[in-house]
Short mmCIF file of C-alpha atoms and ligand atoms in Angstrom, two decimals:
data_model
loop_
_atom_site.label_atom_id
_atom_site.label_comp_id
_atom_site.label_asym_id
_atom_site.label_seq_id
_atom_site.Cartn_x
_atom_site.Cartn_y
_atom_site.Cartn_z
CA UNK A 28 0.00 0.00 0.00
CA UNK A 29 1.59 3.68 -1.15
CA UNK A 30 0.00 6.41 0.93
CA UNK A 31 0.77 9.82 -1.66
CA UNK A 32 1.09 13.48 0.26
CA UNK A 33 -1.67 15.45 0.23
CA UNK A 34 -0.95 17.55 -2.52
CA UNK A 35 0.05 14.94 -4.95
CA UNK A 36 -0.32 15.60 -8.60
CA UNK A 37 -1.91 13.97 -11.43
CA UNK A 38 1.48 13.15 -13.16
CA UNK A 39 3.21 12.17 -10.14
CA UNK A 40 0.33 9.56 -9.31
CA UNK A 41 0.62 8.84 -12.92
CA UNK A 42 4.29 7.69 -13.15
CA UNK A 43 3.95 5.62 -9.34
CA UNK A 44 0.59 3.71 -11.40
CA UNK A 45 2.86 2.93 -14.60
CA UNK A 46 5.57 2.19 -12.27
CA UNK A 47 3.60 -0.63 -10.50
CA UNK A 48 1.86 -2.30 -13.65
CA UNK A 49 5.25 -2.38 -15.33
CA UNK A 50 6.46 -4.56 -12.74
CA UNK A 51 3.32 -7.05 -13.46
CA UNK A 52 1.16 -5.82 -10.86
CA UNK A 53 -2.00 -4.21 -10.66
CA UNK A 54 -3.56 -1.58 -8.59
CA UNK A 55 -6.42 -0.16 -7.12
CA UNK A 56 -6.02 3.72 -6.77
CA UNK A 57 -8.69 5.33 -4.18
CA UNK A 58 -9.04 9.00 -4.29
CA UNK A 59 -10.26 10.23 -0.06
CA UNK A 60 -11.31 13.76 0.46
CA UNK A 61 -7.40 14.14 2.38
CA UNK A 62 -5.12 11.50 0.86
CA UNK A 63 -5.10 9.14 -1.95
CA UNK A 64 -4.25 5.60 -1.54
CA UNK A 65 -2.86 3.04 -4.23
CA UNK A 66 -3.34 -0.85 -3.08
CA UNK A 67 -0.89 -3.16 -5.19
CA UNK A 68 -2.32 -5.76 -5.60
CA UNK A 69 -0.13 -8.95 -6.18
CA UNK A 70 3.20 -10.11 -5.52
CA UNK A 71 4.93 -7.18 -3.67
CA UNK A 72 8.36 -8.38 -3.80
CA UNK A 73 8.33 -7.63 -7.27
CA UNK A 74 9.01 -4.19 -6.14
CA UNK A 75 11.68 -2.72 -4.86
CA UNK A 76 10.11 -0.49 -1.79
CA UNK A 77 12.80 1.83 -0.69
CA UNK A 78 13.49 3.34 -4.40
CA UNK A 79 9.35 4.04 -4.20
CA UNK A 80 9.41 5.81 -0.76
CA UNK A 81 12.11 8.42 -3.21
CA UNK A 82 9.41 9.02 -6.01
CA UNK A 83 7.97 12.62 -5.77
CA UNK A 84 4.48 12.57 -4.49
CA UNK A 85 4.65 9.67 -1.62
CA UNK A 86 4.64 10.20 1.74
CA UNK A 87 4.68 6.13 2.64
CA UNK A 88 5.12 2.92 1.78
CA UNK A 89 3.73 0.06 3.46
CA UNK A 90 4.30 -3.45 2.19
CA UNK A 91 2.07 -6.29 3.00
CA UNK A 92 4.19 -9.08 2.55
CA UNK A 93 6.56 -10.50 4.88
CA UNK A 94 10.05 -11.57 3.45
CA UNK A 95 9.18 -14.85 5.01
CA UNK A 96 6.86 -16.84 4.28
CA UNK A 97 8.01 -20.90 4.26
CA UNK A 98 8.69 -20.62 7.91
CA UNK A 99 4.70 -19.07 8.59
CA UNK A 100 2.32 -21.24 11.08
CA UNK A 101 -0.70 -21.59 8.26
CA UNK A 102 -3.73 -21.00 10.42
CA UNK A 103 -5.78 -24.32 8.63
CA UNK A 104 -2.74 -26.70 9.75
CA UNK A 105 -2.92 -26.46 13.73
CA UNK A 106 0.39 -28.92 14.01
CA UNK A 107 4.08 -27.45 14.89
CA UNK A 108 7.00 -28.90 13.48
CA UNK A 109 8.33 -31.55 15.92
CA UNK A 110 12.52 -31.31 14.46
CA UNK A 111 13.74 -34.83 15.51
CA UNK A 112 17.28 -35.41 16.53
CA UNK A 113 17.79 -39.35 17.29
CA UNK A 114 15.06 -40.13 20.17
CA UNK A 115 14.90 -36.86 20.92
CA UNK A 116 11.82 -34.50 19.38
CA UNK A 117 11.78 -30.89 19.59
CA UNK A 118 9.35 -28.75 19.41
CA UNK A 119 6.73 -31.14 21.12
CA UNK A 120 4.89 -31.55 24.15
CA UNK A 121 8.04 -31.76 26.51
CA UNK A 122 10.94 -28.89 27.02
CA UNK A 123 14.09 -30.18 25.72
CA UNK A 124 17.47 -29.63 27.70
CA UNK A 125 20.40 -29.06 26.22
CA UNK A 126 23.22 -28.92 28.32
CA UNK A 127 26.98 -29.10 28.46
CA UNK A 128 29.72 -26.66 28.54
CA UNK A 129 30.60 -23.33 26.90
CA UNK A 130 33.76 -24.95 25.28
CA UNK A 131 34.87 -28.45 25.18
CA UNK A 132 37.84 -28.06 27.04
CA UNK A 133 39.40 -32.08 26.92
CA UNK A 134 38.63 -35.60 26.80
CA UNK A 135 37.90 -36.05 30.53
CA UNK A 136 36.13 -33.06 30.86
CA UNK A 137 33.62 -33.47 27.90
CA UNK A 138 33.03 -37.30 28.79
CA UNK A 139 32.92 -36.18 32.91
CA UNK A 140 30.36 -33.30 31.72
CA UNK A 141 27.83 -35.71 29.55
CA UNK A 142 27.77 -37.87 32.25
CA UNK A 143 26.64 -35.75 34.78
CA UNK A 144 24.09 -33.73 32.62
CA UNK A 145 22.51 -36.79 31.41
CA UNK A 146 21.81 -38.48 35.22
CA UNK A 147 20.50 -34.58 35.61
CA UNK A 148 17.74 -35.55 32.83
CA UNK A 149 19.21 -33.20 29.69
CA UNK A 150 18.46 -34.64 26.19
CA UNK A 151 20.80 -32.94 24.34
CA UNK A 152 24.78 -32.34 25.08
CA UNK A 153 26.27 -29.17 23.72
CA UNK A 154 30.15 -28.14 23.83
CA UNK A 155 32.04 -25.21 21.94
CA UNK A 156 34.80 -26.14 19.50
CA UNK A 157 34.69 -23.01 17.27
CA UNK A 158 33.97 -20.25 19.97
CA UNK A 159 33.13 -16.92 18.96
CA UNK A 160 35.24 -14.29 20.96
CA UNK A 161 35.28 -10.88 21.51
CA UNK A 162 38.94 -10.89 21.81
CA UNK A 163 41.61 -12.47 19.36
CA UNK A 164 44.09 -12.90 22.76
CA UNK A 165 41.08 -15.44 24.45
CA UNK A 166 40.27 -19.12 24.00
CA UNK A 167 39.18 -19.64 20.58
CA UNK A 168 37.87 -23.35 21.15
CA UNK A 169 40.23 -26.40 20.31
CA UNK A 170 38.97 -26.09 16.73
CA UNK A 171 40.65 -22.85 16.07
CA UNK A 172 43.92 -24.56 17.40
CA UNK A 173 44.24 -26.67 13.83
CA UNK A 174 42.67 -29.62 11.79
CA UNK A 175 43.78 -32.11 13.66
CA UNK A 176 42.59 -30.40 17.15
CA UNK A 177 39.29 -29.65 15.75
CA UNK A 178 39.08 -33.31 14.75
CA UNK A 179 39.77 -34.69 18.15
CA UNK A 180 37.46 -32.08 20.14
CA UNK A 181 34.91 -33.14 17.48
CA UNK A 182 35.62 -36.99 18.02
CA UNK A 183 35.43 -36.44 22.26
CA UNK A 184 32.07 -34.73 21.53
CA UNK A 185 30.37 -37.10 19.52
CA UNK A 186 31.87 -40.37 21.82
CA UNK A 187 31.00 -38.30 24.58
CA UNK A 188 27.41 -37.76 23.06
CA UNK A 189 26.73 -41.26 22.12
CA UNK A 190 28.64 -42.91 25.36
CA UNK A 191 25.52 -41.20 27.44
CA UNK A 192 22.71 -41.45 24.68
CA UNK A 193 22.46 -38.07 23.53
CA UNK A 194 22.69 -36.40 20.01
CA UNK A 195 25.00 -33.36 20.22
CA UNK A 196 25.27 -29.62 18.98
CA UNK A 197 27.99 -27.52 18.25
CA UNK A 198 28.48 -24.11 16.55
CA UNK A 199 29.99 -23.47 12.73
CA UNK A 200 31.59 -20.15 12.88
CA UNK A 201 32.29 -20.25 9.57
CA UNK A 202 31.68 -21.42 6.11
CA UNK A 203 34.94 -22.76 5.96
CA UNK A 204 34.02 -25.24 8.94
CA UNK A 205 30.51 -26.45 8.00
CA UNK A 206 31.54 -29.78 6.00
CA UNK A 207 33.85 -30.95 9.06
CA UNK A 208 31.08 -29.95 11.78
CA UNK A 209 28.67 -31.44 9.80
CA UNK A 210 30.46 -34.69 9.61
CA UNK A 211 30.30 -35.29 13.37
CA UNK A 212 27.28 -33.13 14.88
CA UNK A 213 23.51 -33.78 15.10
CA UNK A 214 22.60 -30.62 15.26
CA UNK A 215 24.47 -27.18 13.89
CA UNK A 216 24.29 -24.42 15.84
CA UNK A 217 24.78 -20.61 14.10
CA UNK A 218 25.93 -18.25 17.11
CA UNK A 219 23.96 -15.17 17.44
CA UNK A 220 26.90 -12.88 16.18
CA UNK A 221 26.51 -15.47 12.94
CA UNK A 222 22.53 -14.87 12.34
CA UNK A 223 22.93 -12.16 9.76
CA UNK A 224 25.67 -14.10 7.62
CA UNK A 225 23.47 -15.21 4.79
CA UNK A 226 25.70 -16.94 3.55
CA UNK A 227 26.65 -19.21 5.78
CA UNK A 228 22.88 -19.27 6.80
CA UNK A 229 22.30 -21.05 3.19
CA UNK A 230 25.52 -23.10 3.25
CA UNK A 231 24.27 -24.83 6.53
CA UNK A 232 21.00 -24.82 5.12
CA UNK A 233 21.90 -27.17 2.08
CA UNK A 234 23.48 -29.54 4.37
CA UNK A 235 19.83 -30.93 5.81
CA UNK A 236 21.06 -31.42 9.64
CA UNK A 237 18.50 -30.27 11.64
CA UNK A 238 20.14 -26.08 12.36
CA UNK A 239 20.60 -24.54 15.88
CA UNK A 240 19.71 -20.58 15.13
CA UNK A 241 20.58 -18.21 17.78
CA UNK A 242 18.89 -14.89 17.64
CA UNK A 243 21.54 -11.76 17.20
CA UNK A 244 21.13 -9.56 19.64
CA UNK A 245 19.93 -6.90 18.16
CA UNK A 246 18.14 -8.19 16.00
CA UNK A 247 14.36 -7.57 15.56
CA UNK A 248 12.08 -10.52 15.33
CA UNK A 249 11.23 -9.81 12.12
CA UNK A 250 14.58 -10.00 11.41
CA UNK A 251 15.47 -12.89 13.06
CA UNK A 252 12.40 -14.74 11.27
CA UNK A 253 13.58 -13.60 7.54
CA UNK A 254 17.64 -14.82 8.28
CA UNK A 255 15.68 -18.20 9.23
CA UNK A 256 13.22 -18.39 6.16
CA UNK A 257 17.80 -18.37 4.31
CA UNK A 258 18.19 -21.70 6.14
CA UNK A 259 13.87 -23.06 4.92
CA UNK A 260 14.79 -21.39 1.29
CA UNK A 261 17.29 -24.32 1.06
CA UNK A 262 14.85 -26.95 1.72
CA UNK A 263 15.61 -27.80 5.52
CA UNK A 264 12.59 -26.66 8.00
CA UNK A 265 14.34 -28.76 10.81
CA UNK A 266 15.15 -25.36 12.19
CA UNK A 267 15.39 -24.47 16.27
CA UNK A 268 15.18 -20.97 17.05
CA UNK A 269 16.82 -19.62 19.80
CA UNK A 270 16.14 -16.62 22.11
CA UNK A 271 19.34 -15.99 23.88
CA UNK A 272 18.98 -12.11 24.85
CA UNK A 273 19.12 -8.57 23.13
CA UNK A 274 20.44 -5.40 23.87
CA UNK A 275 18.62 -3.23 26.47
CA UNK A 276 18.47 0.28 26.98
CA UNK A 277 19.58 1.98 29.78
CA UNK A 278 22.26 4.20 31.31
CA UNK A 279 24.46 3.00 34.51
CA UNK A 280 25.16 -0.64 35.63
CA UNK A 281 24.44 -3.20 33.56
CA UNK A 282 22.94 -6.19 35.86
CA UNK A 283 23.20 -8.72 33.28
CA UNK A 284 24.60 -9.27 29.90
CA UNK A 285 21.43 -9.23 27.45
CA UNK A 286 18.07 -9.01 28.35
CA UNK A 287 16.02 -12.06 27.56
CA UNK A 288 12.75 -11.03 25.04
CA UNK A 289 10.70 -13.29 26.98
CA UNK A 290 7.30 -12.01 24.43
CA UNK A 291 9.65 -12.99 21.89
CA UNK A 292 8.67 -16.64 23.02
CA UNK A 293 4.58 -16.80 22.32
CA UNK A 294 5.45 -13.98 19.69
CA UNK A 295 7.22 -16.74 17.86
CA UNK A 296 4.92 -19.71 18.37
CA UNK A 297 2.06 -18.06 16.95
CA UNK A 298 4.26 -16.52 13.62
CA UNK A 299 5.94 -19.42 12.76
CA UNK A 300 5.03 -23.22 12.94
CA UNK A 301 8.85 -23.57 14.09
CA UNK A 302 10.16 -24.41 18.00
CA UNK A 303 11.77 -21.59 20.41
CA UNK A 304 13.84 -22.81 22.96
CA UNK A 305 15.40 -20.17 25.19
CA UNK A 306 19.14 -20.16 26.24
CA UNK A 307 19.27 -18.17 29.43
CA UNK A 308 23.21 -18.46 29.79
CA UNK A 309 23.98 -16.41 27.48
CA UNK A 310 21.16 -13.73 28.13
CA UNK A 311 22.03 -13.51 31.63
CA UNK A 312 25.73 -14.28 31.96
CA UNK A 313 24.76 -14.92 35.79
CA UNK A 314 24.66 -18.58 37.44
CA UNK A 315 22.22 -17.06 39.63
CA UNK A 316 19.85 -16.24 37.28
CA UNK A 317 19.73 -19.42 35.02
CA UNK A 318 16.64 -20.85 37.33
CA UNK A 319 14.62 -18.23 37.40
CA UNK A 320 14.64 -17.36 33.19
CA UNK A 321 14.36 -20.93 32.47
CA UNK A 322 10.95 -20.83 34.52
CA UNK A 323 10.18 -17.90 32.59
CA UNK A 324 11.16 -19.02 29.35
CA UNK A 325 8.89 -22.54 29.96
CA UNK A 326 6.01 -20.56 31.42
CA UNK A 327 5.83 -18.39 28.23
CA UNK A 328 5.88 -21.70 25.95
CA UNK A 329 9.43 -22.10 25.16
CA UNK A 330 10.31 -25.75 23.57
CA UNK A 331 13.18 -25.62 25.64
CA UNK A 332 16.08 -24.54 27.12
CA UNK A 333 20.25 -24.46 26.45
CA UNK A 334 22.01 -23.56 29.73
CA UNK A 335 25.75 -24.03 29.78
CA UNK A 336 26.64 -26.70 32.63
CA UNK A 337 29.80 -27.60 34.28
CA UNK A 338 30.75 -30.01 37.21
CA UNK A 339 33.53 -27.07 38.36
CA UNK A 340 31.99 -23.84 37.12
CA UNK A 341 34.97 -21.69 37.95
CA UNK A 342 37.35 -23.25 35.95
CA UNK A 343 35.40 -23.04 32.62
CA UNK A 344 37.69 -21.69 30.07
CA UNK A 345 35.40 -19.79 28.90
CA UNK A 346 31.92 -17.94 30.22
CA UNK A 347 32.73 -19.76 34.06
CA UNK A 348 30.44 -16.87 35.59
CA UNK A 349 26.98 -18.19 34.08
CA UNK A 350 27.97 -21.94 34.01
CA UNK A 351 25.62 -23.95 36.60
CA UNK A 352 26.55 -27.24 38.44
CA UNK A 353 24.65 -30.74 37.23
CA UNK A 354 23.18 -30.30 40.61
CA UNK A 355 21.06 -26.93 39.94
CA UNK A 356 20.48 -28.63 36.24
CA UNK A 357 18.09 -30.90 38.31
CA UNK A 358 16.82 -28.91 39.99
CA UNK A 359 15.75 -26.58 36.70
CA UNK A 360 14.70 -29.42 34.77
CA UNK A 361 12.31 -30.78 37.78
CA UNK A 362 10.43 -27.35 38.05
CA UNK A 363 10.19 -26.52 34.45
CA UNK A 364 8.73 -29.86 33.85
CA UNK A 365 6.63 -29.03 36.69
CA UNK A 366 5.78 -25.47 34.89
CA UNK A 367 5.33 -27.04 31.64
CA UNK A 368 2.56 -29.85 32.95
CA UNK A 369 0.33 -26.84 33.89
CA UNK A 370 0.88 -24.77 30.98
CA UNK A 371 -0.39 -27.69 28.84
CA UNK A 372 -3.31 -28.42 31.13
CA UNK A 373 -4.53 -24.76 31.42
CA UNK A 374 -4.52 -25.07 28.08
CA UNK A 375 -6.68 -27.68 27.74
CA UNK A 376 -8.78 -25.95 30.38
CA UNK A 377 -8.98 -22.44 27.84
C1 PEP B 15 27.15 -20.31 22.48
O1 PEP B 15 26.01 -20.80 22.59
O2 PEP B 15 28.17 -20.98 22.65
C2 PEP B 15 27.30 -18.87 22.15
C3 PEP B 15 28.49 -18.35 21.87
O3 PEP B 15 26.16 -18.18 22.23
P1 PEP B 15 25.73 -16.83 21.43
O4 PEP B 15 26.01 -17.07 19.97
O5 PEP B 15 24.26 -16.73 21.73
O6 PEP B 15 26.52 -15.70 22.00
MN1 MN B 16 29.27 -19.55 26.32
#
């Protein structure tokens, strides 16, 4: 829809019109007593938008269409798309846990770590090997230490994985990493900084393993739903968003790293037939907030939840301060299951 300024004239109108039906479109033009509105009617994206907001004459343009639209929950088919990884389903009835550390740190550790997240009920183990950092001087993961290294930390992870029955995800940083990743993970996870890299986004995409998506952080929703509809233009709808915190406003201390878009979570569910899972670790960077947002996050409907876990928190090598015990990852998982039974039966009850 093209809202034209007041004062619009007849040629001006006349060369947005001409403008529209050479592109294959039509329009309906209606002439108000204070503005005059052309409807296109047709595909939209057959225009380009911004280069119509420049014409002399229009004040605005609003599209109609979204630039997604293979990802959209189609009101006539009620069911969500359950991504299965192994046993595990997600985007069901039941949260799913993924747990496991930041970065896979060594062989004892990652084996030592599955172990103890899987007795504390988590489906899924995760575990850095590529780690995004803000500094080149910090721990880049074991994969950015060479082939072979990346080979081994990917071998640990996927014994480690399949030593405690559970499939396992772990991030591609890069395009240059996707067919080695690939090769060993269930899942592949693109890290939030990642979620605008199209190309990457439709690299993973044509591999077919069910894709990890982390929402950037300051991203819109909007946004975050188009980058996805990259990965669904390939073919692959085995996508799992994930909320993992955006940028807040606000002048003087900052009490936590992001701030977790809990609306994002129902938001989501009802715009696209995808599942949200929320990873409060990263929103938070605080141990001591991990229980509370994952009660949040599976009160508002999330499918579930990615918390970093380690038996020895303070030594992580990387992110120690928001890295819970196996012990508080029980104690999570029993209340959100807890949460989760009375969200479903209240709405049965509605
Ligand atoms: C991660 O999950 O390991 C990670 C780096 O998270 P994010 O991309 O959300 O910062
Ligand atoms: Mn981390």
């Amino acid at each position: 829809m093209i809202i034209m300024e007041k004062n619009v004239t007849v040629q001006q109108l006349d060369n947005i019109v001409n403008l529209i039906l050479e592109s294959g479109l039509r329009v309906d033009v209606l002439k108000g007593e204070t503005k005059t509105i052309i409807d296109i009617i047709g595909d939209e994206r057959k225009l380009v938008f911004d280069n119509l907001t420049l014409m002399p004459g229009v004040k605005e343009v609003q599209p109609l269409e979204k630039p997604y639209k293979l990802i959209v929950n189609d009101k006539n088919e009620k069911s969500n798309h359950v991504v299965k990884v192994g046993d595990v389903s997600i985007g069901g009835n039941e949260p799913v846990i993924i747990a496991g550390p930041c970065a896979v740190e060594n062989k004892e550790q990652i084996f030592r770590i599955a172990k103890e997240v899987k007795a504390a009920g988590a489906h899924v183990l995760r575990g850095g090997i590529f780690k995004p950092r803000t500094s080149v001087y910090s721990f880049q993961g074991l994969g950015s230490q060479g082939e072979t290294e990346a080979k081994e930390a990917l071998e640990w992870l996927r014994s480690a994985g399949q030593a405690y029955g559970m499939p396992i995800v772990t991030e591609i940083r890069g395009e240059s990493q996707a067919e080695l990743v690939a090769e060993y993970a269930d899942i592949l996870q693109i890290g939030s900084r990642n979620m605008y890299n199209q190309d990457l986004l439709s690299k993973i995409g044509k591999i077919g393993k069910p894709v990890l998506l982390k929402r950037h952080f300051g991203a819109s929703i909007d946004e975050f739903l188009s980058y996805a509809e990259y990965i669904a233009a390939e073919g692959n709808k085995d996508i799992i968003l994930c909320e993992r915190g955006i940028l807040s406003a606000g002048k003087g201390n900052s009490y936590s790293r992001y701030m977790l878009d809990i609306s994002a979570i129902p938001i989501i569910k009802r715009t696209t037939y995808l599942p949200i899972i929320v990873d409060p670790s990263h929103a938070t960077g605080r141990n001591d907030l991990i229980f509370d947002m994952s009660c949040a996050a599976i009160a508002a409907g999330a499918n579930g939840l990615m918390i970093e876990s380690h038996y020895n928190p303070k030594d992580s090598f990387v992110d120690a301060k928001q890295a819970i015990t196996p012990d508080e990852l029980i104690k999570i998982i029993a209340t959100t299951v807890d949460i989760n039974m009375i969200i479903n039966s209240s709405k049965i009850i509605k």
